mmCIF file of C-alpha atoms in Angstrom:
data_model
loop_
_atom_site.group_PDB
_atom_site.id
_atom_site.type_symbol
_atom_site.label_atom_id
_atom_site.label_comp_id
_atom_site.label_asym_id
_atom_site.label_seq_id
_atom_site.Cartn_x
_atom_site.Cartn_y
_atom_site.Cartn_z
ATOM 1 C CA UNK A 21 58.539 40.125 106.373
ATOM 2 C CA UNK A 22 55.896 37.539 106.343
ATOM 3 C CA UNK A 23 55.935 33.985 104.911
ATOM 4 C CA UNK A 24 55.429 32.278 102.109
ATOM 5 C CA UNK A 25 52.418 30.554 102.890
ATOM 6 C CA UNK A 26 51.430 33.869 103.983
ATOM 7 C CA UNK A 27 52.551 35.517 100.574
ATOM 8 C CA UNK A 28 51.103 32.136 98.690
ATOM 9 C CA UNK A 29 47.187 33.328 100.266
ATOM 10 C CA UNK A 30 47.533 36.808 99.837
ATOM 11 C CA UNK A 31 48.541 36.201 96.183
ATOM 12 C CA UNK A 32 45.225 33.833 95.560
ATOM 13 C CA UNK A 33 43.023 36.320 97.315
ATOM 14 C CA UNK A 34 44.409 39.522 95.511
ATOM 15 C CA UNK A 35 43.573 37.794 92.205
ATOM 16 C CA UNK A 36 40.361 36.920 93.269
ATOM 17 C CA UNK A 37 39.013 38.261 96.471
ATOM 18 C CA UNK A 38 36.149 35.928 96.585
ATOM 19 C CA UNK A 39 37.795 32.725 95.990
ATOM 20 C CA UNK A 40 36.791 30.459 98.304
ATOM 21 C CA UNK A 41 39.272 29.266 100.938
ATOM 22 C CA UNK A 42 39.051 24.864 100.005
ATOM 23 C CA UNK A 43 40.086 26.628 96.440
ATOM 24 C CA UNK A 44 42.989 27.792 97.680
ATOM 25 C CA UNK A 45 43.867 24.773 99.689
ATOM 26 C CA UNK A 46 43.605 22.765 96.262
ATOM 27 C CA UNK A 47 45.857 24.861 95.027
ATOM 28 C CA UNK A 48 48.330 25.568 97.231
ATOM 29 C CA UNK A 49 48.236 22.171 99.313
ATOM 30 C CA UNK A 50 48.049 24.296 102.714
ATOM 31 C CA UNK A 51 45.196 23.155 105.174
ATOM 32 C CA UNK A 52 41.721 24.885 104.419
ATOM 33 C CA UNK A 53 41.675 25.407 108.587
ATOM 34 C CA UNK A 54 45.311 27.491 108.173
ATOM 35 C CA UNK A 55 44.040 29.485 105.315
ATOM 36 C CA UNK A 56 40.946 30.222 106.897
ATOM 37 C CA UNK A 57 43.019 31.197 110.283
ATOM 38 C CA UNK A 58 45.662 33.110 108.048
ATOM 39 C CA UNK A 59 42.646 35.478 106.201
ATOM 40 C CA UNK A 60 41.463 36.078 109.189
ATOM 41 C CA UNK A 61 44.439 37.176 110.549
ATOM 42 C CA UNK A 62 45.368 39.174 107.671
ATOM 43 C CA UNK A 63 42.230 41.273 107.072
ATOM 44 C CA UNK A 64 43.226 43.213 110.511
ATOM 45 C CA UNK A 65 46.527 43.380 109.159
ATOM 46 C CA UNK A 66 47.029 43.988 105.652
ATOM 47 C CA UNK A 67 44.002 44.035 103.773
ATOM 48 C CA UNK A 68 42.168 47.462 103.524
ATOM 49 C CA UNK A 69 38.955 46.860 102.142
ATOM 50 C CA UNK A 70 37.446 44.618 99.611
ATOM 51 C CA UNK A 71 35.829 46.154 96.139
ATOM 52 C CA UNK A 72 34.236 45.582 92.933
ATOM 53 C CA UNK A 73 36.514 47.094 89.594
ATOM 54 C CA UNK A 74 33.935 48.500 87.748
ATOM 55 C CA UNK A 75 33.959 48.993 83.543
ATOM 56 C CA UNK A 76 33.224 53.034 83.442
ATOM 57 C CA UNK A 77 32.606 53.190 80.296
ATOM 58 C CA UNK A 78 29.850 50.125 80.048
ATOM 59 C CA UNK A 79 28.532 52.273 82.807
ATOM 60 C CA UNK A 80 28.137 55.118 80.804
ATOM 61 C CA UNK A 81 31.294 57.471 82.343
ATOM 62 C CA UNK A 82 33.382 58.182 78.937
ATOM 63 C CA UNK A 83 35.656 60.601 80.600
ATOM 64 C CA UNK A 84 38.279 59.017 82.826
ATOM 65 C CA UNK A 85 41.245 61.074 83.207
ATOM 66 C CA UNK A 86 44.121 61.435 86.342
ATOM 67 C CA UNK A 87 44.587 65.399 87.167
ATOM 68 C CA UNK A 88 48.294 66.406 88.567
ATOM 69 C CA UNK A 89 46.900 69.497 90.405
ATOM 70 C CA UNK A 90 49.791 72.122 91.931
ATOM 71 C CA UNK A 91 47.917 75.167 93.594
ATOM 72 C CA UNK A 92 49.138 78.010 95.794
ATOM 73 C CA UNK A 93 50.087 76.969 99.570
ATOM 74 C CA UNK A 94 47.281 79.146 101.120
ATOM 75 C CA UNK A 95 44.656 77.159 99.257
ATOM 76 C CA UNK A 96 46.254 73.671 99.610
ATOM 77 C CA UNK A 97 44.278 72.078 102.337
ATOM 78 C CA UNK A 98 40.602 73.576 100.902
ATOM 79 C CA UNK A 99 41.302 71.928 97.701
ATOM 80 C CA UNK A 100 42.232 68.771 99.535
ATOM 81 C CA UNK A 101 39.125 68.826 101.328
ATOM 82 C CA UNK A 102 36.687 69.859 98.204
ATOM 83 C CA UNK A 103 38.739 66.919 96.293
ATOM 84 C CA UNK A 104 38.291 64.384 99.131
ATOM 85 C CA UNK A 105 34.447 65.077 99.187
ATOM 86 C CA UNK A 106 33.835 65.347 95.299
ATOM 87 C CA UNK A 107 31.554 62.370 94.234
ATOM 88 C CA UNK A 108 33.895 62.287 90.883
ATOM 89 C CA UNK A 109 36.871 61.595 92.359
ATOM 90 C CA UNK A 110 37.708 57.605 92.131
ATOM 91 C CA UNK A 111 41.054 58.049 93.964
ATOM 92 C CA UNK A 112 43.378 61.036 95.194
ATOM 93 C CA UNK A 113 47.168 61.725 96.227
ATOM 94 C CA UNK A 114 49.544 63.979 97.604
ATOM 95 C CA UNK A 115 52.596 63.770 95.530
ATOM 96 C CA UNK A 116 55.753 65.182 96.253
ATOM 97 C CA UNK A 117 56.764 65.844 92.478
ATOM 98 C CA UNK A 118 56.230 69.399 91.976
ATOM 99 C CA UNK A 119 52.535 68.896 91.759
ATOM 100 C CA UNK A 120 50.431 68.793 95.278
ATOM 101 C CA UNK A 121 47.780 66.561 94.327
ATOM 102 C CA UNK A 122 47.346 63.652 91.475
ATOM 103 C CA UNK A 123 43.417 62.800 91.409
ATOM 104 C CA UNK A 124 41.963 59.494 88.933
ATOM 105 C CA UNK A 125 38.589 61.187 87.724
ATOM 106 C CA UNK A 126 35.908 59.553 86.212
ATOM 107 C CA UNK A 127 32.626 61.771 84.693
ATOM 108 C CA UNK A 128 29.691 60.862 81.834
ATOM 109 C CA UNK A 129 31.791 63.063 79.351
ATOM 110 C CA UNK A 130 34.554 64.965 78.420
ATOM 111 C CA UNK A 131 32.866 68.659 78.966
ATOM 112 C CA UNK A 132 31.769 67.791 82.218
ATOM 113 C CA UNK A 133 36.128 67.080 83.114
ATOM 114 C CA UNK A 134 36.703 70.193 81.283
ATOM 115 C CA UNK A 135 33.971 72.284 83.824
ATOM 116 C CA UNK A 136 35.076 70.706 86.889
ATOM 117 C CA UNK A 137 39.128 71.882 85.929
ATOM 118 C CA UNK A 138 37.470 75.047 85.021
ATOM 119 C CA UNK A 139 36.192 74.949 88.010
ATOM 120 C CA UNK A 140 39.298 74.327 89.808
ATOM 121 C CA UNK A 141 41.220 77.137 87.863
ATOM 122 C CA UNK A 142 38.728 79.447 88.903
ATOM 123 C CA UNK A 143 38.016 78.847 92.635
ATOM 124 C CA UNK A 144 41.252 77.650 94.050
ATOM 125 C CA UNK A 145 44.191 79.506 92.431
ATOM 126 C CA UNK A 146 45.595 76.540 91.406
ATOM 127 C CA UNK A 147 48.921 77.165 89.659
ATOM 128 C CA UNK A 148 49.142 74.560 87.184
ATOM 129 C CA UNK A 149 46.751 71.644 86.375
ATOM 130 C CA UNK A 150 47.636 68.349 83.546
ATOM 131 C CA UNK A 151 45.382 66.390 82.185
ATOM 132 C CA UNK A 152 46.311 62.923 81.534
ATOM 133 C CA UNK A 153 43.097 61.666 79.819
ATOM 134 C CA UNK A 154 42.994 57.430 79.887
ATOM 135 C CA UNK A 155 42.678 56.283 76.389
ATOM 136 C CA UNK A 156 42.338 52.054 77.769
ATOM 137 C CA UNK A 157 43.241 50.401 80.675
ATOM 138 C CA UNK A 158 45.841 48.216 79.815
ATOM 139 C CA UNK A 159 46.802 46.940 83.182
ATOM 140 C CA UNK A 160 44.785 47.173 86.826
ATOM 141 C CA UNK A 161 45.184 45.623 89.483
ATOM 142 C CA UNK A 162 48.102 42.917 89.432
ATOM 143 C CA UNK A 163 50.284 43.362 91.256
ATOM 144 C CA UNK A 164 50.507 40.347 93.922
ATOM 145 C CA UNK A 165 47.794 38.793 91.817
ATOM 146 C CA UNK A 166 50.227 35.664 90.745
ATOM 147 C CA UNK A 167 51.396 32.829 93.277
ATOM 148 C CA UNK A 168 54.761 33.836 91.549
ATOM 149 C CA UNK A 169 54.853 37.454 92.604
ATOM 150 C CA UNK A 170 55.546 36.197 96.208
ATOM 151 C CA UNK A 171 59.059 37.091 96.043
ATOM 152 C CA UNK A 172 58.649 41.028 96.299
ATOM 153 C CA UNK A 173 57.181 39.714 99.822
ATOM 154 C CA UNK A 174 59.694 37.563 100.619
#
């Protein structure tokens, strides 16, 4: 368990990673030299890595869809691999719900997701593959973003 200072800063910083620290000392009434001590601390600890959410489609990728990917045993850990290297995979899972993989995918167009599962189909005896195409985002990214979600931490 941590604290709830602790789960106070990591609530401010997971809304906004670049919030500055005498921010978060305005708002939380903790001292600007414990928050900065506490970060520190914390990025060997808990955070991963920061990034930038990007808008796909403004960027021109249309086609943003999550595969659930079950293929034959023998061909498991190639697929993993080619999956882990392709350039259009955003994020990728092992699940343990009948389906080996789940993988977010994000290309210019819906053809190009239709060649790439052709692809799949075709090269790594995959056994079943759904498509779960993203219509909107409608949530990303909040969980821990409020000074009020503490509690789960707690």
């Amino acid at each position: 368990m941590i604290s709830e200072k602790d789960a106070i800063i990591i609530s401010h910083l997971r809304g906004n990673a670049r919030k500055k620290i005498t921010k978060i000392a305005e708002h939380t009434d903790i001292p600007v030299t414990t928050i900065y001590d506490k970060v520190r601390l914390h990025e060997k600890k808990f955070f991963k890595r920061h990034v930038t959410l990007l808008d796909f489609q403004r960027l021109g990728l249309l086609s943003h869809a999550a595969l659930a990917i079950k293929v034959d045993r023998e061909r498991r850990e190639d697929l993993r691999k080619f999956l882990f290297a392709h350039t259009n995979i955003n994020t990728l899972y092992r699940t343990n719900t009948g389906y080996d993989f789940l993988a977010e995918t994000v290309f210019r167009n819906p053809a190009e997701l239709q060649a790439f599962i052709d692809d799949l189909e075709a090269n790594y005896k995959t056994q079943d593959i759904k498509n779960f195409t993203f219509i909107e985002v409608l949530k990303r990214e909040q969980f821990l973003t409020d000074p009020k979600h503490r509690e789960v931490l707690l």
